PDB file of C-alpha atoms in Angstrom:
ATOM      1  CA  MET A 204      11.242  25.977   9.697  1.00 62.00           C
ATOM      2  CA  ALA A 205      13.262  26.693  12.901  1.00 65.00           C
ATOM      3  CA  LEU A 206      15.265  29.866  13.162  1.00 58.00           C
ATOM      4  CA  LYS A 207      17.669  30.923  15.732  1.00 75.00           C
ATOM      5  CA  TYR A 208      19.454  34.233  16.079  1.00 73.00           C
ATOM      6  CA  LEU A 209      23.212  33.798  16.362  1.00 74.00           C
ATOM      7  CA  HIS A 210      25.015  37.198  16.367  1.00 86.00           C
ATOM      8  CA  THR A 211      25.733  40.240  14.250  1.00 89.00           C
ATOM      9  CA  MET A 212      29.264  40.722  12.654  1.00 88.00           C
ATOM     10  CA  VAL A 213      31.174  43.747  12.300  1.00 89.00           C
ATOM     11  CA  ARG A 214      34.836  44.034  10.903  1.00 87.00           C
ATOM     12  CA  VAL A 215      37.279  46.157  13.082  1.00 90.00           C
ATOM     13  CA  LYS A 216      40.444  47.669  12.217  1.00 89.00           C
ATOM     14  CA  ASP A 217      42.044  48.006  15.761  1.00 93.00           C
ATOM     15  CA  LEU A 218      40.771  45.095  17.803  1.00 96.00           C
ATOM     16  CA  GLU A 219      41.775  46.523  21.355  1.00 97.00           C
ATOM     17  CA  LYS A 220      40.229  50.092  20.573  1.00 96.00           C
ATOM     18  CA  SER A 221      37.026  48.554  19.223  1.00 95.00           C
ATOM     19  CA  MET A 222      36.850  46.318  22.282  1.00 98.00           C
ATOM     20  CA  ALA A 223      37.308  49.142  24.634  1.00 98.00           C
ATOM     21  CA  PHE A 224      34.373  50.928  22.953  1.00 97.00           C
ATOM     22  CA  TYR A 225      32.034  48.130  23.340  1.00 97.00           C
ATOM     23  CA  GLU A 226      33.043  47.674  26.890  1.00 98.00           C
ATOM     24  CA  LEU A 227      32.094  51.349  27.392  1.00 96.00           C
ATOM     25  CA  LEU A 228      28.640  50.301  26.266  1.00 95.00           C
ATOM     26  CA  GLY A 229      28.637  47.601  28.856  1.00 96.00           C
ATOM     27  CA  LEU A 230      29.387  44.594  26.758  1.00 97.00           C
ATOM     28  CA  ARG A 231      31.902  41.874  27.864  1.00 98.00           C
ATOM     29  CA  GLU A 232      33.887  39.308  25.964  1.00 98.00           C
ATOM     30  CA  THR A 233      32.130  35.993  26.125  1.00 98.00           C
ATOM     31  CA  SER A 234      34.427  34.097  23.667  1.00 97.00           C
ATOM     32  CA  ARG A 235      37.345  34.344  21.352  1.00 98.00           C
ATOM     33  CA  LYS A 236      38.613  32.422  18.338  1.00 96.00           C
ATOM     34  CA  GLU A 237      42.031  32.751  16.667  1.00 96.00           C
ATOM     35  CA  SER A 238      42.496  31.365  13.322  1.00 93.00           C
ATOM     36  CA  GLU A 239      46.414  31.047  12.323  1.00 94.00           C
ATOM     37  CA  GLY A 240      45.375  29.729   8.957  1.00 91.00           C
ATOM     38  CA  GLY A 241      42.810  32.439   8.076  1.00 91.00           C
ATOM     39  CA  ARG A 242      44.848  35.040   9.977  1.00 94.00           C
ATOM     40  CA  PHE A 243      41.866  36.572  11.853  1.00 93.00           C
ATOM     41  CA  THR A 244      40.484  36.858  15.269  1.00 97.00           C
ATOM     42  CA  LEU A 245      36.886  36.638  16.262  1.00 94.00           C
ATOM     43  CA  VAL A 246      35.791  38.235  19.571  1.00 98.00           C
ATOM     44  CA  PHE A 247      32.222  37.855  20.754  1.00 95.00           C
ATOM     45  CA  MET A 248      30.908  40.403  23.176  1.00 97.00           C
ATOM     46  CA  ALA A 249      27.584  40.720  24.870  1.00 97.00           C
ATOM     47  CA  PRO A 250      25.756  42.481  27.710  1.00 96.00           C
ATOM     48  CA  PRO A 251      26.008  40.546  30.947  1.00 96.00           C
ATOM     49  CA  GLY A 252      23.157  38.180  31.107  1.00 96.00           C
ATOM     50  CA  GLN A 253      22.551  38.283  27.367  1.00 94.00           C
ATOM     51  CA  GLU A 254      25.373  36.133  26.128  1.00 94.00           C
ATOM     52  CA  GLU A 255      22.855  34.709  23.420  1.00 92.00           C
ATOM     53  CA  CYS A 256      22.788  38.085  21.682  1.00 91.00           C
ATOM     54  CA  PRO A 257      26.436  38.820  21.019  1.00 95.00           C
ATOM     55  CA  VAL A 258      28.184  41.148  18.416  1.00 94.00           C
ATOM     56  CA  GLU A 259      31.065  39.468  16.865  1.00 92.00           C
ATOM     57  CA  LEU A 260      34.190  41.643  16.235  1.00 93.00           C
ATOM     58  CA  THR A 261      36.222  40.212  13.361  1.00 89.00           C
ATOM     59  CA  TRP A 262      39.671  41.526  13.109  1.00 92.00           C
ATOM     60  CA  ASN A 263      41.929  40.520  10.054  1.00 91.00           C
ATOM     61  CA  TRP A 264      45.528  40.313  11.186  1.00 94.00           C
ATOM     62  CA  ASP A 265      46.940  41.634   7.828  1.00 93.00           C
ATOM     63  CA  GLY A 266      44.725  44.675   7.956  1.00 85.00           C
ATOM     64  CA  ASP A 267      41.470  45.764   6.378  1.00 80.00           C
ATOM     65  CA  GLU A 268      42.105  48.814   4.302  1.00 78.00           C
ATOM     66  CA  GLY A 269      38.318  49.316   3.470  1.00 73.00           C
ATOM     67  CA  LEU A 270      37.933  50.407   7.180  1.00 71.00           C
ATOM     68  CA  PRO A 271      36.560  52.636   8.445  1.00 68.00           C
ATOM     69  CA  SER A 272      34.278  53.350   5.648  1.00 69.00           C
ATOM     70  CA  ASP A 273      30.785  55.129   5.768  1.00 61.00           C
ATOM     71  CA  SER A 274      29.161  51.993   4.645  1.00 58.00           C
ATOM     72  CA  ARG A 275      25.779  51.515   6.397  1.00 48.00           C
ATOM     73  CA  HIS A 276      24.463  48.633   4.312  1.00 51.00           C
ATOM     74  CA  PHE A 277      23.738  46.549   7.437  1.00 63.00           C
ATOM     75  CA  GLY A 278      22.078  49.519   9.356  1.00 65.00           C
ATOM     76  CA  HIS A 279      23.008  49.635  12.953  1.00 82.00           C
ATOM     77  CA  LEU A 280      23.159  47.861  16.342  1.00 89.00           C
ATOM     78  CA  ALA A 281      20.643  48.790  18.969  1.00 88.00           C
ATOM     79  CA  TYR A 282      20.809  48.497  22.612  1.00 93.00           C
ATOM     80  CA  ARG A 283      18.390  49.402  25.323  1.00 91.00           C
ATOM     81  CA  VAL A 284      19.699  51.573  28.253  1.00 93.00           C
ATOM     82  CA  ASP A 285      18.312  52.068  31.806  1.00 93.00           C
ATOM     83  CA  ASP A 286      19.238  55.899  31.581  1.00 96.00           C
ATOM     84  CA  ILE A 287      20.028  57.510  28.171  1.00 96.00           C
ATOM     85  CA  TYR A 288      21.408  60.603  29.677  1.00 97.00           C
ATOM     86  CA  GLU A 289      23.831  58.943  32.049  1.00 96.00           C
ATOM     87  CA  THR A 290      24.791  56.556  29.202  1.00 96.00           C
ATOM     88  CA  CYS A 291      25.598  59.295  26.931  1.00 97.00           C
ATOM     89  CA  ARG A 292      27.402  61.346  29.625  1.00 97.00           C
ATOM     90  CA  HIS A 293      29.587  58.410  30.441  1.00 96.00           C
ATOM     91  CA  LEU A 294      30.426  57.778  26.692  1.00 97.00           C
ATOM     92  CA  GLN A 295      31.141  61.463  26.122  1.00 97.00           C
ATOM     93  CA  GLU A 296      33.367  61.593  29.178  1.00 97.00           C
ATOM     94  CA  ASN A 297      35.277  58.722  27.580  1.00 97.00           C
ATOM     95  CA  GLY A 298      35.966  60.564  24.270  1.00 96.00           C
ATOM     96  CA  VAL A 299      32.946  59.050  22.215  1.00 96.00           C
ATOM     97  CA  THR A 300      31.105  61.672  19.923  1.00 96.00           C
ATOM     98  CA  ILE A 301      27.341  61.800  20.434  1.00 97.00           C
ATOM     99  CA  ASN A 302      26.156  61.957  16.898  1.00 96.00           C
ATOM    100  CA  ARG A 303      22.483  62.084  17.474  1.00 96.00           C
ATOM    101  CA  PRO A 304      21.938  63.486  21.195  1.00 97.00           C
ATOM    102  CA  PRO A 305      18.974  62.075  23.219  1.00 97.00           C
ATOM    103  CA  ARG A 306      17.108  65.533  22.726  1.00 95.00           C
ATOM    104  CA  ASP A 307      13.769  63.543  23.210  1.00 94.00           C
ATOM    105  CA  GLY A 308      14.939  61.587  26.136  1.00 96.00           C
ATOM    106  CA  HIS A 309      14.428  58.410  24.158  1.00 94.00           C
ATOM    107  CA  MET A 310      16.981  57.865  21.352  1.00 94.00           C
ATOM    108  CA  ALA A 311      20.608  58.718  20.699  1.00 96.00           C
ATOM    109  CA  PHE A 312      23.218  57.389  18.112  1.00 93.00           C
ATOM    110  CA  VAL A 313      26.915  56.995  18.455  1.00 96.00           C
ATOM    111  CA  ARG A 314      29.572  55.257  16.321  1.00 93.00           C
ATOM    112  CA  SER A 315      32.183  52.917  16.966  1.00 92.00           C
ATOM    113  CA  PRO A 316      35.799  53.374  16.157  1.00 91.00           C
ATOM    114  CA  ASP A 317      35.056  51.433  13.067  1.00 86.00           C
ATOM    115  CA  ASN A 318      32.086  53.780  12.114  1.00 86.00           C
ATOM    116  CA  VAL A 319      29.454  51.269  13.015  1.00 88.00           C
ATOM    117  CA  SER A 320      26.226  53.035  13.932  1.00 88.00           C
ATOM    118  CA  ILE A 321      24.974  52.264  17.504  1.00 91.00           C
ATOM    119  CA  GLU A 322      21.409  53.185  18.524  1.00 91.00           C
ATOM    120  CA  LEU A 323      20.740  53.712  22.193  1.00 93.00           C
ATOM    121  CA  LEU A 324      17.143  53.459  23.263  1.00 93.00           C
ATOM    122  CA  GLN A 325      15.750  54.560  26.830  1.00 94.00           C
ATOM    123  CA  GLU A 326      14.019  51.758  28.578  1.00 91.00           C
ATOM    124  CA  GLY A 327      10.403  52.371  28.963  1.00 94.00           C
ATOM    125  CA  ASP A 328       8.881  55.894  28.528  1.00 96.00           C
ATOM    126  CA  ALA A 329      11.147  58.663  27.230  1.00 96.00           C
ATOM    127  CA  LEU A 330      12.845  60.715  30.059  1.00 97.00           C
ATOM    128  CA  PRO A 331      11.974  64.454  30.473  1.00 97.00           C
ATOM    129  CA  ALA A 332      14.083  66.849  28.306  1.00 95.00           C
ATOM    130  CA  GLN A 333      17.379  67.786  29.886  1.00 95.00           C
ATOM    131  CA  GLU A 334      20.177  69.948  29.215  1.00 96.00           C
ATOM    132  CA  PRO A 335      22.742  69.826  27.596  1.00 96.00           C
ATOM    133  CA  TRP A 336      21.008  67.165  25.486  1.00 97.00           C
ATOM    134  CA  ALA A 337      17.908  69.056  24.667  1.00 96.00           C
ATOM    135  CA  SER A 338      19.500  71.966  22.786  1.00 96.00           C
ATOM    136  CA  MET A 339      22.580  69.893  21.315  1.00 96.00           C
ATOM    137  CA  GLU A 340      22.890  69.708  17.655  1.00 95.00           C
ATOM    138  CA  ASN A 341      23.565  66.493  15.545  1.00 94.00           C
ATOM    139  CA  SER A 342      27.329  65.834  14.934  1.00 94.00           C
ATOM    140  CA  GLY A 343      28.261  64.023  11.876  1.00 86.00           C
ATOM    141  CA  HIS A 344      26.235  61.039  10.513  1.00 80.00           C
ATOM    142  CA  TRP A 345      24.319  58.586  12.382  1.00 77.00           C
TER     143      TRP A 345
END
């Protein structure tokens, strides 16, 4: 049986705000579909050079009152990064809460504006412990 990964879909409440968050992570819009009949927009975003692994942002034009919720039924999205400390610093400077700081130099968690849990993993070996991350407490859920 042949199987091919297509994408991960997440519902979003504010398309522009959500796109801005994923752009902070380094993803770029690869395609978009507007459905007047279904009253929704699909935006596919992926890291440059990895267009085969997109996240699909689904925005319902008439709203989605269930968002954001704390539902984690699908788990999380995960991305490998070149420098976890620099990535977290960049996100934090742009208003993103680091829910699980990279105290170990290897793993961190943040959440999107729609409460989607995002895991960030250091490429290769863990980086040496570094402040302020080493002594930073968790914030909220991740």
